[in-house]
Amino acid sequence: MKRKLLFTSIIVALIGLPQVRGQSIWPSTLNATGGSATLGGRTYEWSIGEMTLVNTAATSSIVVTQGLLQPEHGVTAVEDRNILRFLTVFPNPANNTINYTFNSPQKAIIGLRLMDMSGKVIQEKSNDVKTGMNTGQLDISSLAAATYLLQVDLTSDETLIETTAYKIQKLQ
């Protein structure tokens, strides 16, 4: 009986021990919560409580990457819509009017929001944008001499395409 037990123990040790491995992936990561949402045709995914350290562990059947969201979607192409980079706002500093001009590859709506430095909206205006060269003006003659922020939004089909801001100095 002792001999049979010894023989069984040796066989189990020889066969089983090479298969017994401790797995240690350190530091490990844990997401407290997360989710996804679709807004304006774009899908946003997030996680909370995830470490920023990236570590990858793999076996023949699975790859786990820590510190990185792994979306179910494939590659997403990003369309360059940098239309307002060619927006010119002049003169600055200004006395009575601010002029703007830019070239648009599509029809849209431009929204102008003039705010004081505390963020209070002083004046708002929107204009239709045609394909090609567009120009317009904003009357600031009634405003006090100060520094203002001009926020410019470009929208199409009620979707924000682009936004930018300018610091405007009003004289007199």
XYZ file of N, CA and C in Angstrom:
516
model
N 0.817 -1.185 0.000
C 0.000 0.000 0.000
C 0.859 1.246 0.000
N 1.922 1.228 0.845
C 2.823 2.380 0.878
C 3.495 2.559 -0.470
N 3.822 1.439 -1.085
C 4.502 1.490 -2.364
C 3.584 2.103 -3.433
N 2.320 1.716 -3.422
C 1.355 2.234 -4.384
C 1.136 3.730 -4.166
N 1.057 4.164 -2.923
C 0.892 5.578 -2.594
C 2.113 6.379 -3.011
N 3.315 5.825 -2.785
C 4.551 6.496 -3.188
C 4.613 6.623 -4.707
N 4.257 5.551 -5.418
C 4.279 5.561 -6.872
C 3.274 6.583 -7.421
N 2.076 6.628 -6.869
C 1.057 7.589 -7.296
C 1.507 9.014 -7.019
N 2.122 9.246 -5.885
C 2.619 10.581 -5.545
C 3.695 11.026 -6.511
N 4.588 10.131 -6.892
C 5.662 10.475 -7.835
C 5.065 10.796 -9.204
N 4.109 10.004 -9.656
C 3.479 10.249 -10.959
C 2.753 11.594 -10.957
N 1.998 11.865 -9.927
C 1.289 13.142 -9.826
C 2.282 14.290 -9.797
N 3.372 14.144 -9.087
C 4.380 15.196 -9.002
C 5.026 15.431 -10.353
N 5.348 14.376 -11.070
C 6.008 14.526 -12.368
C 5.072 15.095 -13.432
N 3.833 14.702 -13.387
C 2.881 15.182 -14.388
C 2.285 16.526 -13.977
N 1.941 16.677 -12.748
C 1.213 17.854 -12.300
C 2.057 19.073 -12.033
N 3.260 18.913 -11.495
C 4.059 20.081 -11.115
C 4.419 20.992 -12.274
N 4.806 20.455 -13.444
C 5.092 21.393 -14.538
C 3.867 22.207 -14.959
N 2.656 21.702 -14.699
C 1.442 22.407 -15.065
C 1.002 23.427 -14.023
N 1.546 23.330 -12.819
C 1.167 24.248 -11.751
C 2.051 25.476 -11.855
N 1.449 26.583 -12.182
C 2.191 27.839 -12.300
C 1.399 28.923 -11.600
N 2.105 29.768 -10.942
C 1.449 30.929 -10.356
C 1.451 32.051 -11.372
N 0.345 32.725 -11.523
C 0.278 33.845 -12.445
C 0.231 35.123 -11.639
N 1.129 36.014 -11.968
C 1.170 37.283 -11.263
C 1.288 38.396 -12.287
N 0.263 39.182 -12.382
C 0.301 40.369 -13.227
C 0.211 41.540 -12.270
N 1.295 42.242 -12.123
C 1.332 43.304 -11.142
C 1.766 44.590 -11.793
N 1.257 45.724 -11.540
C 0.089 45.954 -10.707
C -1.170 45.628 -11.484
N -2.173 45.155 -10.807
C -3.438 44.832 -11.454
C -4.296 46.091 -11.526
N -5.322 46.042 -12.342
C -6.182 47.206 -12.504
C -7.632 46.811 -12.270
N -8.399 47.753 -11.836
C -9.812 47.509 -11.573
C -10.577 48.768 -11.934
N -11.574 48.612 -12.768
C -12.437 49.741 -13.095
C -13.580 49.778 -12.101
N -13.769 50.916 -11.482
C -14.890 51.072 -10.564
C -16.198 51.127 -11.335
N -16.173 51.814 -12.463
C -17.360 51.925 -13.299
C -16.930 52.431 -14.670
N -17.842 52.534 -15.571
C -17.558 53.014 -16.917
C -18.816 52.911 -17.749
N -18.677 53.208 -19.015
C -19.840 53.128 -19.882
C -19.550 53.696 -21.243
N -20.600 53.877 -22.017
C -20.472 54.484 -23.334
C -21.767 55.216 -23.651
N -21.649 56.180 -24.547
C -22.812 56.955 -24.973
C -22.591 57.405 -26.403
N -23.672 57.551 -27.147
C -23.607 58.052 -28.511
C -24.270 59.418 -28.542
N -23.496 60.425 -28.940
C -23.987 61.798 -29.031
C -23.596 62.362 -30.381
N -24.542 62.873 -31.115
C -24.244 63.492 -32.401
C -23.569 62.543 -33.375
N -23.906 61.260 -33.324
C -23.322 60.300 -34.247
C -21.957 59.792 -33.830
N -21.437 60.241 -32.703
C -20.129 59.793 -32.225
C -20.324 58.960 -30.962
N -19.534 57.909 -30.798
C -19.614 57.070 -29.609
C -18.452 57.399 -28.696
N -18.757 57.681 -27.437
C -17.753 57.995 -26.433
C -17.740 56.872 -25.402
N -16.544 56.382 -25.051
C -16.410 55.326 -24.058
C -15.489 55.808 -22.964
N -15.781 55.420 -21.714
C -14.969 55.881 -20.598
C -14.919 54.821 -19.512
N -13.920 54.977 -18.651
C -13.840 54.141 -17.455
C -13.359 55.010 -16.310
N -13.746 54.643 -15.101
C -13.368 55.398 -13.915
C -12.636 54.454 -12.975
N -11.526 54.899 -12.437
C -10.768 54.091 -11.501
C -9.729 53.225 -12.171
N -9.414 53.508 -13.416
C -8.447 52.703 -14.140
C -7.065 53.321 -14.024
N -6.072 52.476 -13.873
C -4.696 52.966 -13.771
C -4.220 53.445 -15.134
N -3.241 54.305 -15.133
C -2.699 54.798 -16.393
C -1.549 53.943 -16.890
N -1.056 53.029 -16.072
C 0.033 52.150 -16.467
C -0.493 51.127 -17.463
N 0.207 50.937 -18.569
C -0.213 49.971 -19.569
C 0.646 48.728 -19.441
N 0.013 47.576 -19.319
C 0.703 46.302 -19.215
C -0.115 45.288 -19.994
N 0.542 44.449 -20.787
C -0.159 43.453 -21.578
C 0.280 42.060 -21.158
N -0.680 41.189 -20.922
C -0.422 39.783 -20.622
C -1.198 38.961 -21.635
N -0.592 37.859 -22.094
C -1.239 37.081 -23.141
C -1.036 35.591 -22.922
N -2.018 34.826 -23.362
C -1.906 33.379 -23.485
C -2.216 33.067 -24.936
N -2.309 31.791 -25.258
C -2.598 31.441 -26.650
C -4.026 31.786 -27.053
N -4.902 32.031 -26.067
C -6.298 32.274 -26.415
C -6.827 33.651 -26.043
N -6.074 34.448 -25.268
C -6.592 35.742 -24.826
C -5.452 36.729 -24.620
N -5.737 37.991 -24.897
C -4.800 39.085 -24.633
C -5.522 40.082 -23.745
N -4.905 40.446 -22.634
C -5.483 41.414 -21.711
C -4.522 42.585 -21.608
N -5.017 43.779 -21.904
C -4.211 44.988 -21.786
C -4.784 45.823 -20.669
N -3.964 46.138 -19.702
C -4.397 46.945 -18.573
C -4.109 48.402 -18.863
N -4.942 49.266 -18.323
C -4.704 50.697 -18.453
C -5.152 51.261 -19.776
N -5.962 50.525 -20.516
C -6.375 50.973 -21.836
C -7.793 50.489 -22.090
N -8.660 51.384 -22.514
C -9.994 50.947 -22.914
C -9.877 50.136 -24.187
N -10.584 49.047 -24.257
C -10.559 48.206 -25.443
C -11.939 48.225 -26.077
N -12.188 49.173 -26.958
C -13.520 49.274 -27.552
C -13.797 48.097 -28.473
N -15.067 47.839 -28.672
C -15.479 46.758 -29.551
C -15.397 47.171 -31.015
N -15.235 48.436 -31.262
C -15.275 48.952 -32.623
C -13.902 48.846 -33.273
N -13.901 48.842 -34.594
C -12.654 48.835 -35.335
C -12.055 50.228 -35.387
N -11.214 50.462 -36.348
C -10.550 51.746 -36.506
C -11.572 52.792 -36.930
N -11.508 53.952 -36.305
C -12.410 55.045 -36.630
C -11.617 56.121 -37.356
N -12.054 56.481 -38.539
C -11.393 57.544 -39.286
C -11.848 58.887 -38.738
N -10.928 59.818 -38.669
C -11.239 61.152 -38.184
C -11.176 62.110 -39.362
N -12.282 62.782 -39.599
C -12.354 63.725 -40.703
C -11.805 65.073 -40.253
N -10.910 65.642 -41.045
C -10.345 66.946 -40.710
C -11.352 68.021 -41.090
N -11.930 68.649 -40.073
C -12.918 69.705 -40.308
C -12.397 71.033 -39.796
N -11.152 71.269 -39.930
C -10.540 72.475 -39.389
C -10.832 73.659 -40.310
N -12.106 74.006 -40.422
C -12.553 75.075 -41.314
C -12.197 76.447 -40.747
N -12.380 76.615 -39.447
C -12.199 77.934 -38.837
C -10.740 78.327 -38.637
N -9.794 77.465 -39.003
C -8.394 77.871 -38.854
C -8.058 79.026 -39.802
N -8.855 79.183 -40.851
C -8.629 80.279 -41.790
C -9.563 81.457 -41.532
N -10.262 81.437 -40.404
C -11.113 82.557 -40.016
C -10.226 83.737 -39.623
N -10.506 84.890 -40.205
C -9.774 86.111 -39.879
C -10.735 87.065 -39.181
N -10.347 87.535 -38.000
C -11.141 88.495 -37.237
C -10.323 89.777 -37.152
N -10.901 90.891 -37.626
C -10.155 92.155 -37.678
C -11.113 93.325 -37.588
N -10.703 94.531 -37.240
C -9.414 94.866 -36.625
C -9.432 94.458 -35.152
N -8.297 94.257 -34.618
C -8.174 93.934 -33.200
C -6.887 94.570 -32.701
N -6.973 95.590 -31.884
C -8.098 96.196 -31.185
C -9.060 96.894 -32.150
N -10.310 97.049 -31.684
C -11.372 97.613 -32.519
C -12.083 98.737 -31.787
N -12.704 99.642 -32.575
C -13.481 100.743 -32.010
C -14.982 100.498 -32.103
N -15.487 100.233 -33.325
C -16.931 100.155 -33.549
C -17.422 98.805 -34.065
N -16.662 98.184 -34.947
C -17.096 96.916 -35.540
C -15.942 95.916 -35.570
N -16.333 94.657 -35.508
C -15.386 93.556 -35.712
C -15.816 92.875 -37.004
N -14.898 92.705 -37.917
C -15.163 92.028 -39.182
C -14.614 90.604 -39.109
N -15.262 89.695 -39.820
C -14.718 88.343 -39.934
C -14.852 87.877 -41.374
N -13.940 87.028 -41.780
C -13.950 86.462 -43.118
C -13.332 85.066 -43.065
N -13.903 84.142 -43.832
C -13.336 82.796 -43.940
C -13.934 82.093 -45.147
N -13.264 81.043 -45.587
C -13.677 80.256 -46.737
C -14.230 78.928 -46.222
N -15.464 78.604 -46.579
C -16.097 77.375 -46.096
C -16.315 76.392 -47.241
N -15.987 75.124 -47.041
C -16.233 74.123 -48.080
C -17.676 73.617 -48.099
N -18.508 74.090 -47.161
C -19.883 73.592 -47.076
C -20.812 74.652 -46.507
N -22.102 74.451 -46.713
C -23.101 75.326 -46.101
C -23.176 75.002 -44.618
N -23.376 76.030 -43.809
C -23.431 75.844 -42.353
C -24.045 77.089 -41.732
N -23.972 77.174 -40.416
C -24.390 78.362 -39.671
C -23.240 78.745 -38.757
N -22.882 80.039 -38.788
C -21.840 80.526 -37.895
C -22.519 81.256 -36.736
N -22.111 80.930 -35.541
C -22.642 81.582 -34.349
C -21.547 82.383 -33.677
N -21.828 83.647 -33.391
C -20.865 84.531 -32.730
C -21.406 84.878 -31.354
N -20.596 84.678 -30.345
C -21.003 84.985 -28.969
C -19.902 85.842 -28.353
N -20.239 87.097 -28.047
C -19.295 88.020 -27.425
C -19.550 88.020 -25.921
N -18.513 87.744 -25.147
C -18.645 87.653 -23.688
C -17.627 88.561 -23.021
N -17.980 89.043 -21.824
C -16.978 89.769 -21.048
C -16.066 88.729 -20.390
N -15.044 89.190 -19.689
C -14.052 88.270 -19.147
C -14.579 87.432 -17.984
N -15.758 87.750 -17.469
C -16.357 86.912 -16.431
C -17.217 85.804 -17.036
N -17.400 85.829 -18.363
C -18.189 84.818 -19.054
C -19.614 85.224 -19.341
N -20.003 86.426 -18.949
C -21.360 86.908 -19.207
C -21.506 87.207 -20.698
N -22.576 86.675 -21.298
C -22.815 86.885 -22.727
C -23.332 88.300 -22.928
N -22.601 89.079 -23.730
C -22.947 90.471 -24.013
C -23.781 90.566 -25.290
N -23.411 89.777 -26.288
C -24.075 89.860 -27.587
C -23.968 88.505 -28.283
N -25.051 88.096 -28.968
C -25.050 86.860 -29.750
C -25.611 87.139 -31.133
N -25.060 86.431 -32.115
C -25.497 86.625 -33.489
C -25.207 85.335 -34.253
N -26.076 84.990 -35.205
C -25.793 83.847 -36.075
C -26.130 84.216 -37.510
N -25.365 83.669 -38.433
C -25.540 83.942 -39.857
C -25.430 82.641 -40.639
N -26.121 82.586 -41.774
C -25.965 81.453 -42.679
C -24.609 81.538 -43.356
N -24.002 80.393 -43.557
C -22.705 80.301 -44.232
C -22.934 79.606 -45.562
N -22.417 80.198 -46.623
C -22.524 79.585 -47.939
C -21.193 78.914 -48.279
N -21.218 78.058 -49.262
C -19.981 77.453 -49.735
C -19.149 78.537 -50.399
N -17.895 78.643 -50.015
C -17.012 79.669 -50.553
C -16.683 80.727 -49.514
N -16.361 81.936 -49.992
C -15.936 83.024 -49.109
C -17.128 83.630 -48.376
N -16.969 83.827 -47.077
C -18.010 84.402 -46.224
C -17.423 85.557 -45.433
N -18.210 86.627 -45.294
C -17.782 87.783 -44.505
C -18.949 88.237 -43.640
N -18.633 88.957 -42.575
C -19.668 89.493 -41.708
C -19.096 90.494 -40.730
N -19.992 91.127 -39.965
C -19.583 92.142 -38.992
C -20.333 91.949 -37.689
N -19.720 92.443 -36.629
C -20.334 92.460 -35.309
C -20.182 93.875 -34.773
N -21.307 94.524 -34.461
C -21.285 95.907 -33.969
C -20.952 95.916 -32.478
N -19.864 96.596 -32.123
C -19.462 96.701 -30.715
C -19.375 98.157 -30.271
N -19.991 99.062 -31.034
C -19.871 100.497 -30.750
C -20.465 100.878 -29.396
N -21.468 100.161 -28.926
C -22.116 100.528 -27.658
C -21.419 99.934 -26.428
N -20.375 99.157 -26.638
C -19.693 98.505 -25.519
C -18.624 99.399 -24.901
N -18.373 99.184 -23.633
C -17.320 99.924 -22.933
C -15.954 99.406 -23.367
N -14.952 100.258 -23.232
C -13.583 99.853 -23.540
C -13.162 98.775 -22.541
N -12.836 97.593 -23.066
C -12.456 96.464 -22.213
C -11.960 95.328 -23.100
N -11.601 94.241 -22.470
C -11.216 93.030 -23.186
C -12.404 92.076 -23.176
N -12.732 91.532 -24.347
C -13.863 90.629 -24.502
C -13.388 89.322 -25.130
N -14.220 88.302 -25.008
C -13.942 87.009 -25.615
C -14.997 86.760 -26.687
N -14.552 86.485 -27.911
C -15.454 86.179 -29.015
C -15.385 84.682 -29.284
N -16.487 83.979 -29.017
C -16.563 82.544 -29.304
C -17.263 82.376 -30.635
N -16.674 81.586 -31.521
C -17.221 81.349 -32.853
C -17.523 79.859 -32.989
N -18.790 79.537 -33.273
C -19.221 78.147 -33.460
C -19.687 77.965 -34.890
N -19.329 76.843 -35.491
C -19.787 76.492 -36.827
C -20.619 75.220 -36.707
N -21.885 75.282 -37.124
C -22.778 74.124 -37.021
C -23.385 73.799 -38.377
N -23.725 72.530 -38.552
C -24.404 72.069 -39.758
C -25.398 70.993 -39.340
N -26.637 71.120 -39.763
C -27.699 70.177 -39.388
C -27.773 70.005 -37.873
N -27.687 71.101 -37.156
C -27.762 71.150 -35.693
C -26.639 70.381 -34.991
N -25.560 70.086 -35.705
C -24.402 69.408 -35.127
C -23.225 70.368 -35.132
N -22.581 70.522 -33.989
C -21.416 71.398 -33.889
C -20.269 70.797 -34.684
N -19.766 71.553 -35.647
C -18.645 71.112 -36.464
C -17.335 71.542 -35.827
N -17.310 72.799 -35.399
C -16.051 73.351 -34.886
C -16.341 74.574 -34.033
N -15.449 74.854 -33.101
C -15.559 76.055 -32.284
C -14.164 76.622 -32.056
N -14.094 77.924 -31.940
C -12.826 78.591 -31.649
C -13.145 79.880 -30.903
N -12.127 80.515 -30.356
C -12.347 81.749 -29.587
C -11.223 82.740 -29.850
N -11.559 84.020 -29.737
C -10.607 85.116 -29.921
C -10.742 86.093 -28.766
N -9.630 86.653 -28.349
C -9.648 87.728 -27.360
C -9.703 89.035 -28.142
N -10.727 89.842 -27.860
C -10.959 91.099 -28.576
C -10.737 92.261 -27.616
N -9.959 93.230 -28.061
C -9.720 94.444 -27.272
C -10.565 95.569 -27.860
N -11.515 96.098 -27.064
C -12.366 97.213 -27.487
C -11.731 98.499 -26.982
N -11.515 99.444 -27.901
C -10.955 100.754 -27.556
C -12.079 101.769 -27.445
N -11.867 102.826 -26.690
C -12.779 103.973 -26.524
C -14.159 103.560 -26.120
